[in-house]
mmCIF file of C-alpha atoms and ligand atoms in Angstrom:
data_model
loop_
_atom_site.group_PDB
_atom_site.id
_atom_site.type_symbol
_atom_site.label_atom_id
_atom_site.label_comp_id
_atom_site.label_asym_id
_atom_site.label_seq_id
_atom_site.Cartn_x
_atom_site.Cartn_y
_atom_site.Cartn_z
ATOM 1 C CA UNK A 1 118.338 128.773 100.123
ATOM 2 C CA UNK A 2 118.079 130.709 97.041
ATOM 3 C CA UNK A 3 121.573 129.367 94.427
ATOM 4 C CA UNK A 4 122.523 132.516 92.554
ATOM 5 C CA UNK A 5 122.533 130.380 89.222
ATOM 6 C CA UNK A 6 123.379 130.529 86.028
ATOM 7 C CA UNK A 7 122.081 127.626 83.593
ATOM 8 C CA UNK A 8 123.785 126.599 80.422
ATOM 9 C CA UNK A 9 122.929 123.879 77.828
ATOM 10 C CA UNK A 10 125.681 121.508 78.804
ATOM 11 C CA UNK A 11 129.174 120.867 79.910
ATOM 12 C CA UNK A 12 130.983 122.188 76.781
ATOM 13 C CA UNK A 13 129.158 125.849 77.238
ATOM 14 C CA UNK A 14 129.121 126.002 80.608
ATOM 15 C CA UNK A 15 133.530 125.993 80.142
ATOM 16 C CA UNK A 16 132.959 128.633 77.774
ATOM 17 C CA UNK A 17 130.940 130.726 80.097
ATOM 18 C CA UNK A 18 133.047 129.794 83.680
ATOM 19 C CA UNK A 19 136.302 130.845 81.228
ATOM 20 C CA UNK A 20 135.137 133.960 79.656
ATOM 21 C CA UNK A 21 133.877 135.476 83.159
ATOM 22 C CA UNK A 22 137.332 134.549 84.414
ATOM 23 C CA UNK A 23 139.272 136.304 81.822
ATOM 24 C CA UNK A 24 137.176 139.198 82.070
ATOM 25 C CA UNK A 25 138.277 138.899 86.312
ATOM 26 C CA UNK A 26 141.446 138.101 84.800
ATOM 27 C CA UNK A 27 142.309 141.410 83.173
ATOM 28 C CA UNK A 28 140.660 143.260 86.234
ATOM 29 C CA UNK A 29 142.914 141.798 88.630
ATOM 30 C CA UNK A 30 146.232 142.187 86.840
ATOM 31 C CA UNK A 31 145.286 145.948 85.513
ATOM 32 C CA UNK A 32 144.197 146.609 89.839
ATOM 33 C CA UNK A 33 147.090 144.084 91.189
ATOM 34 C CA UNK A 34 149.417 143.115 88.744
ATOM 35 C CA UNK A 35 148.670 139.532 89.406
ATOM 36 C CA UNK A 36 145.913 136.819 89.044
ATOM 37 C CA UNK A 37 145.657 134.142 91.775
ATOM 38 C CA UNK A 38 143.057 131.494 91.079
ATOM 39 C CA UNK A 39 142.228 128.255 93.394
ATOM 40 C CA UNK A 40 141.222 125.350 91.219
ATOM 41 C CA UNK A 41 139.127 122.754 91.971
ATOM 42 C CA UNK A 42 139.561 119.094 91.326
ATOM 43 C CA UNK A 43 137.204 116.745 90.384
ATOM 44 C CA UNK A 44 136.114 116.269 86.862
ATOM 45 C CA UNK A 45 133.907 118.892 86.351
ATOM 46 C CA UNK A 46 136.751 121.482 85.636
ATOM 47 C CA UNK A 47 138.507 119.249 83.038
ATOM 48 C CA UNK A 48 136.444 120.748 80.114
ATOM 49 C CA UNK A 49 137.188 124.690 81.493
ATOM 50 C CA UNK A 50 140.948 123.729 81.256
ATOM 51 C CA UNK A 51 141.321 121.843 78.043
ATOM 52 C CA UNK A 52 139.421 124.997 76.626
ATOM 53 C CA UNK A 53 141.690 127.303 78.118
ATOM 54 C CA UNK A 54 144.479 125.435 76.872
ATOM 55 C CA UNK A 55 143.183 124.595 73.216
ATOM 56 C CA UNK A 56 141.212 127.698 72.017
ATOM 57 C CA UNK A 57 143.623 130.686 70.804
ATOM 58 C CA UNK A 58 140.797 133.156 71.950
ATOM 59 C CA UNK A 59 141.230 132.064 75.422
ATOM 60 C CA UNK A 60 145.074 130.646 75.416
ATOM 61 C CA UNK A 61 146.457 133.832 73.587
ATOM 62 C CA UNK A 62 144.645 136.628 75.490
ATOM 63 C CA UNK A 63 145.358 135.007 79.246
ATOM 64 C CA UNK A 64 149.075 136.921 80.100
ATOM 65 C CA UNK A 65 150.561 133.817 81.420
ATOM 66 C CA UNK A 66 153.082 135.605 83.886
ATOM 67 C CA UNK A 67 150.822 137.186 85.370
ATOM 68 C CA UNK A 68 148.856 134.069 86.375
ATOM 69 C CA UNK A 69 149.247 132.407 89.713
ATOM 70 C CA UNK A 70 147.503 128.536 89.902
ATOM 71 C CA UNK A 71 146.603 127.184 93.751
ATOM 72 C CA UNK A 72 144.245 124.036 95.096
ATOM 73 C CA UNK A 73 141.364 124.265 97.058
ATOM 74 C CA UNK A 74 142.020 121.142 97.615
ATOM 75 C CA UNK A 75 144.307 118.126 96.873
ATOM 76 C CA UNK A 76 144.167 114.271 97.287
ATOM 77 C CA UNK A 77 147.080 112.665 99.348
ATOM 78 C CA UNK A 78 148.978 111.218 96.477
ATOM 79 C CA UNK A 79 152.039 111.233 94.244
ATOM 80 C CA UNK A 80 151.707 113.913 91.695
ATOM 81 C CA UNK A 81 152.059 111.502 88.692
ATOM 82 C CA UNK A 82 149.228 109.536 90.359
ATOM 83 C CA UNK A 83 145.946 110.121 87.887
ATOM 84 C CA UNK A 84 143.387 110.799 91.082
ATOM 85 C CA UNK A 85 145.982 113.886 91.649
ATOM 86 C CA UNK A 86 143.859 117.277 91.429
ATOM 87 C CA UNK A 87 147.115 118.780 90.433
ATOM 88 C CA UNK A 88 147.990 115.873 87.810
ATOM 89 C CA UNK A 89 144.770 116.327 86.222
ATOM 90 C CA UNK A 90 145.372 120.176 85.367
ATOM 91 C CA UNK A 91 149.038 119.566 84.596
ATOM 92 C CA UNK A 92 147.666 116.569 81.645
ATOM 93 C CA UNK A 93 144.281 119.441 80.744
ATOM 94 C CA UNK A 94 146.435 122.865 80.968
ATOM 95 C CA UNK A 95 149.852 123.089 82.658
ATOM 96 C CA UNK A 96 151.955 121.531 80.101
ATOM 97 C CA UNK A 97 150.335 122.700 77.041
ATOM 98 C CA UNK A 98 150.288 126.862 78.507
ATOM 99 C CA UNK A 99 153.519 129.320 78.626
ATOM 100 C CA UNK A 100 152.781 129.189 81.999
ATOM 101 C CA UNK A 101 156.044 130.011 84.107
ATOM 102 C CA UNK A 102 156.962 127.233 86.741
ATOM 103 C CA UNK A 103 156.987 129.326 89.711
ATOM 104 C CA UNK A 104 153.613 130.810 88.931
ATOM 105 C CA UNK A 105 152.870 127.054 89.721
ATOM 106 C CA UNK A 106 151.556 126.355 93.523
ATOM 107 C CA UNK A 107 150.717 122.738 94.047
ATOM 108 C CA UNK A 108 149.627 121.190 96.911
ATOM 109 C CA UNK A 109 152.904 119.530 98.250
ATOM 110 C CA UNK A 110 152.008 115.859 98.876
ATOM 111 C CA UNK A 111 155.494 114.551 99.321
ATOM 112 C CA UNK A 112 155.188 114.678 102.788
ATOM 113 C CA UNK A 113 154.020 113.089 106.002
ATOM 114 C CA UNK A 114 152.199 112.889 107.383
ATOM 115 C CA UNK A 115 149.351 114.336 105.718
ATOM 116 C CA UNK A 116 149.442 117.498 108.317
ATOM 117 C CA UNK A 117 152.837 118.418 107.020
ATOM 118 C CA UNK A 118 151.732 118.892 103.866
ATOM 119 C CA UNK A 119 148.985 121.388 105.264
ATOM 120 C CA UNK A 120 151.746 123.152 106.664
ATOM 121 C CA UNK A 121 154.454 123.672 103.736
ATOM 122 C CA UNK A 122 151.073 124.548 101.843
ATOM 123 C CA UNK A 123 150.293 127.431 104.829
ATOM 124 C CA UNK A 124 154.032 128.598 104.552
ATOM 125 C CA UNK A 125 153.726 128.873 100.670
ATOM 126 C CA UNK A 126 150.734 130.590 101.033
ATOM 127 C CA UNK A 127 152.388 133.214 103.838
ATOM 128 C CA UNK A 128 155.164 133.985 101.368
ATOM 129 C CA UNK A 129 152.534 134.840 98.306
ATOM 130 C CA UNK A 130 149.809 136.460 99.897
ATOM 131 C CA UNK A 131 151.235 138.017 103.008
ATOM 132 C CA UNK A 132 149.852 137.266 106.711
ATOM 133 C CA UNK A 133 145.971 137.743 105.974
ATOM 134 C CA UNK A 134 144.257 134.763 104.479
ATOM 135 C CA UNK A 135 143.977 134.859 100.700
ATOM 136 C CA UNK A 136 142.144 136.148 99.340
ATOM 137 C CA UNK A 137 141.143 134.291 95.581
ATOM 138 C CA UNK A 138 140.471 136.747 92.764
ATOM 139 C CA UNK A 139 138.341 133.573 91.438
ATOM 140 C CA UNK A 140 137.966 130.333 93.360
ATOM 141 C CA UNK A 141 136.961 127.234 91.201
ATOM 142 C CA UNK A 142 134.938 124.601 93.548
ATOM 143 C CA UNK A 143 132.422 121.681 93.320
ATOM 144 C CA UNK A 144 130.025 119.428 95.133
ATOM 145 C CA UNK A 145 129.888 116.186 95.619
ATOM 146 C CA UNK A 146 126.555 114.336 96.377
ATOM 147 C CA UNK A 147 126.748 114.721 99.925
ATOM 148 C CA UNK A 148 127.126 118.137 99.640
ATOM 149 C CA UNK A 149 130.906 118.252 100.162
ATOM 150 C CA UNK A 150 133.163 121.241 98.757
ATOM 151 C CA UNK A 151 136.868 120.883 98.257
ATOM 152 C CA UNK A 152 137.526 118.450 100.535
ATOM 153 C CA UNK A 153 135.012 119.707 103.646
ATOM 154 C CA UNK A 154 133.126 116.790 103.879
ATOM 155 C CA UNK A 155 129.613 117.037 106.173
ATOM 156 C CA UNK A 156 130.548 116.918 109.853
ATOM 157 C CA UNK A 157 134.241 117.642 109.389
ATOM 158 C CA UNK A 158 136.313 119.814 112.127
ATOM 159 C CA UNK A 159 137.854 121.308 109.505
ATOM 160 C CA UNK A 160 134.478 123.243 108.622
ATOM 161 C CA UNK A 161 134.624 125.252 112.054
ATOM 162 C CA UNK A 162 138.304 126.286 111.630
ATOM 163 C CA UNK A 163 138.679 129.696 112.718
ATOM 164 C CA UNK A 164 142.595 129.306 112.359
ATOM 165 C CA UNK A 165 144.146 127.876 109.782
ATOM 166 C CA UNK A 166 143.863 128.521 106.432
ATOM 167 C CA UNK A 167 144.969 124.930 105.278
ATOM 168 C CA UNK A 168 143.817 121.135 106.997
ATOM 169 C CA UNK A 169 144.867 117.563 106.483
ATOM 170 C CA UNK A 170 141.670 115.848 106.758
ATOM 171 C CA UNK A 171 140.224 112.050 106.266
ATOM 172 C CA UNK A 172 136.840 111.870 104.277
ATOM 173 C CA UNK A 173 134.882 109.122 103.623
ATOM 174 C CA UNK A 174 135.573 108.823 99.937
ATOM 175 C CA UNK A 175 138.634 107.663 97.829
ATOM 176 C CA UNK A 176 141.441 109.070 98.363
ATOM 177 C CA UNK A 177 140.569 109.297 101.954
ATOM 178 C CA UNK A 178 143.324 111.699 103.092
ATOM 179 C CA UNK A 179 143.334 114.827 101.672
ATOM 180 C CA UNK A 180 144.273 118.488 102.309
ATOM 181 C CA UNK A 181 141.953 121.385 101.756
ATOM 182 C CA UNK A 182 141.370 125.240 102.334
ATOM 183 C CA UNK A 183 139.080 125.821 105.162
ATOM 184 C CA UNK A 184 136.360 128.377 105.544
ATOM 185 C CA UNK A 185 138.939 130.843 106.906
ATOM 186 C CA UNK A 186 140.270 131.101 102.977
ATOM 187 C CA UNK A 187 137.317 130.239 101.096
ATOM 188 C CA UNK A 188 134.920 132.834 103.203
ATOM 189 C CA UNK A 189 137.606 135.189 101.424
ATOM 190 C CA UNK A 190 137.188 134.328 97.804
ATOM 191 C CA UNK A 191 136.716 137.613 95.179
ATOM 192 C CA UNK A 192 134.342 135.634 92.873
ATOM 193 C CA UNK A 193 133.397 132.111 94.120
ATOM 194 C CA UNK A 194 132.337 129.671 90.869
ATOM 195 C CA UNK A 195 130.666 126.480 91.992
ATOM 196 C CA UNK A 196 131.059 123.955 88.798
ATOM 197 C CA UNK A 197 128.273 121.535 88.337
ATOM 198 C CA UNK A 198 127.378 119.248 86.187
ATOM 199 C CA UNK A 199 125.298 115.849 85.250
ATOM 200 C CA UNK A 200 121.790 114.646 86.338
ATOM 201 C CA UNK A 201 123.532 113.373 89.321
ATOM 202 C CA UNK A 202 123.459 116.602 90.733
ATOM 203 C CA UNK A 203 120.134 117.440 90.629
ATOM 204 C CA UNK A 204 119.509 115.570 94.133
ATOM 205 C CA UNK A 205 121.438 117.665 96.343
ATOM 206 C CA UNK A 206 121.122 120.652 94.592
ATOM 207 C CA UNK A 207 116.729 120.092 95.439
ATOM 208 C CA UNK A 208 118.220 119.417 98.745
ATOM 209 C CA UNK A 209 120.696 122.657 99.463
ATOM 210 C CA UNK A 210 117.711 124.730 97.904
ATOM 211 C CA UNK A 211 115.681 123.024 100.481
ATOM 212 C CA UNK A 212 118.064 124.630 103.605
ATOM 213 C CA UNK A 213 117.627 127.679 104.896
ATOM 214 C CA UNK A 214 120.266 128.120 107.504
ATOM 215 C CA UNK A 215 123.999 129.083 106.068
ATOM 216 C CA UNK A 216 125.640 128.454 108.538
ATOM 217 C CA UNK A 217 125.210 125.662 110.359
ATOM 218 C CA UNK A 218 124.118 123.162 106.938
ATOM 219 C CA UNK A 219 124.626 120.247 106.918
ATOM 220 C CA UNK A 220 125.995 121.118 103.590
ATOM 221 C CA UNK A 221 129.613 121.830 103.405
ATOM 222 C CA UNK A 222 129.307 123.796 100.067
ATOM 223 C CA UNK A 223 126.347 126.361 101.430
ATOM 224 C CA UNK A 224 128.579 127.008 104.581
ATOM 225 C CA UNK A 225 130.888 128.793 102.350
ATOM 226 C CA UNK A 226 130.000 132.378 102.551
ATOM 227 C CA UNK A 227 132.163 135.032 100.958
ATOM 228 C CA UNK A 228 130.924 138.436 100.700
ATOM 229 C CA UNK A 229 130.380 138.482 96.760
ATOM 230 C CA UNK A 230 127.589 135.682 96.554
ATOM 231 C CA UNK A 231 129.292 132.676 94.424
ATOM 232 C CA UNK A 232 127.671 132.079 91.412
ATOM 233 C CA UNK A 233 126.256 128.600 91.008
ATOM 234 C CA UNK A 234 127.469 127.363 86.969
ATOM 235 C CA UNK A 235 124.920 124.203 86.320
ATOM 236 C CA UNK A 236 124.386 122.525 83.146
ATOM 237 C CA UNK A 237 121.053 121.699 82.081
ATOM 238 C CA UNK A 238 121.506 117.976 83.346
ATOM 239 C CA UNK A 239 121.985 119.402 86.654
ATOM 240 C CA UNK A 240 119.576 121.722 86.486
ATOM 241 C CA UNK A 241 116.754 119.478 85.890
HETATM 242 C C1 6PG B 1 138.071 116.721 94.888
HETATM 243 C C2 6PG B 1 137.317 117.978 94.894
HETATM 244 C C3 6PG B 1 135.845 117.893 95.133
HETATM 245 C C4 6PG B 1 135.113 117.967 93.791
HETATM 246 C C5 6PG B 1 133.690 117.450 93.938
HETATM 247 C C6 6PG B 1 132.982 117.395 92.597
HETATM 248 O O1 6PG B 1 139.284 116.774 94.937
HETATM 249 O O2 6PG B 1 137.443 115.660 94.804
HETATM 250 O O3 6PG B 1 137.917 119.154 94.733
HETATM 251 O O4 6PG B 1 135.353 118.813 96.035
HETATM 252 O O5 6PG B 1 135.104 119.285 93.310
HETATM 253 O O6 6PG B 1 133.740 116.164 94.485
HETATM 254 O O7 6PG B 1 133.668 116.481 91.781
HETATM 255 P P1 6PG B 1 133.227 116.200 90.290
HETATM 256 O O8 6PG B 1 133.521 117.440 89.520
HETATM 257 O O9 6PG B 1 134.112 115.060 89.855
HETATM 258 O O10 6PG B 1 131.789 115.854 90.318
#
């Protein structure tokens, strides 16, 4: 399949250019909605985007903070002090250094089990922000792991054929191995979809999800995701080969 790309030097300026198309989503959505929701991704890969955000006045100053809402595609089935947290990792890059009000806040509750109940409380927080359609992301951060995983839909997973619900407690066959992620019923909704990817050790399943021609049915988690505005595929040159 053909990646709508866009290919950038390295890590550092392909931030700059995943931040700058955000803000420019960013003041769209609040002047149309009054409100930006954005799903974050975990993984490394986003860790230079938010210590950007956080550090450079251009970006920090100009991003109305209130009107920002932060969610997780996906989160890893720990404390939230614990360092493989999704949600710990954007607290330590951008949280706590942004006037970012605490209820505009939306972690993935991990506190409870098992795993499933977590899904849920995530659902119900969900329900009470977005109303009773899916969300619908003004900009959903996501990444892929060498096996072609996104969030946490890992190949083969039930989760990927959820027609349902929006949110699943799922065990993958990588550390942490419990997890809860957005299906396809919420990611098929995203606004703007930004995969994030970076290092050579991408290059081998990007050959191999250019390789596939069927969407639907990949083998590939991360080209199952559909949405109606075709996500735009960030790569460094690393990745890019
Ligand atoms: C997670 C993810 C996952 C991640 C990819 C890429 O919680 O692990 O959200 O889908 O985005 O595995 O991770 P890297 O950015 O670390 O390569």
């Amino acid at each position: 399949m053909k990646l709508n790309t866009r290919i950038l030097p390295d890590i550092a300026s392909l931030s700059r250019a995943v931040l700058e198309e955000t803000l420019a989503i960013i003041q769209e959505a609040v002047a149309k909605r009054g409100r930006f929701a954005i799903a974050l991704s975990g993984g490394h890969t986003p860790e230079k985007m938010f210590s950007l955000w956080a550090e450079t006045a251009q970006y920090r100053d100009k991003t109305p903070w209130d009107r920002i809402h932060l969610f997780w595609s996906d989160e890893r089935y720990v404390p939230e002090n614990d360092p493989l947290s999704n949600y710990h990792m954007a607290r330590e890059t951008l949280i706590s250094h942004v006037p970012i009000p605490a209820e505009n806040v939306h972690p993935v509750p991990t506190n409870l089990s098992p795993p499933e109940a977590c899904a849920r409380a995530y659902e119900a927080d969900l329900l009470k922000f977005f109303g009773a359609e899916p969300p619908a992301f003004d900009v959903q951060l996501l990444g892929i792991g060498p096996e072609g995983h996104t969030a946490s839909l890992f190949p083969g997973s039930a989760a990927l054929d959820e027609k349902l619900r929006w949110v699943a407690a799922v065990r993958v066959p990588a550390e942490p191995s419990q997890r809860v992620t957005f299906t396809p019923v919420v990611l098929n909704r995203g606004r703007n979809t930004f995969f994030l990817v970076a290092g050579e050790n991408k290059r081998d399943i990007l050959s191999a999800i250019r390789e596939e021609s069927a969407t639907e049915t990949s083998q590939y988690p991360a080209i199952r995701i559909h949405p109606a505005k075709t996500p735009v595929w960030f790569l460094d040159a690393a990745a890019a080969g």
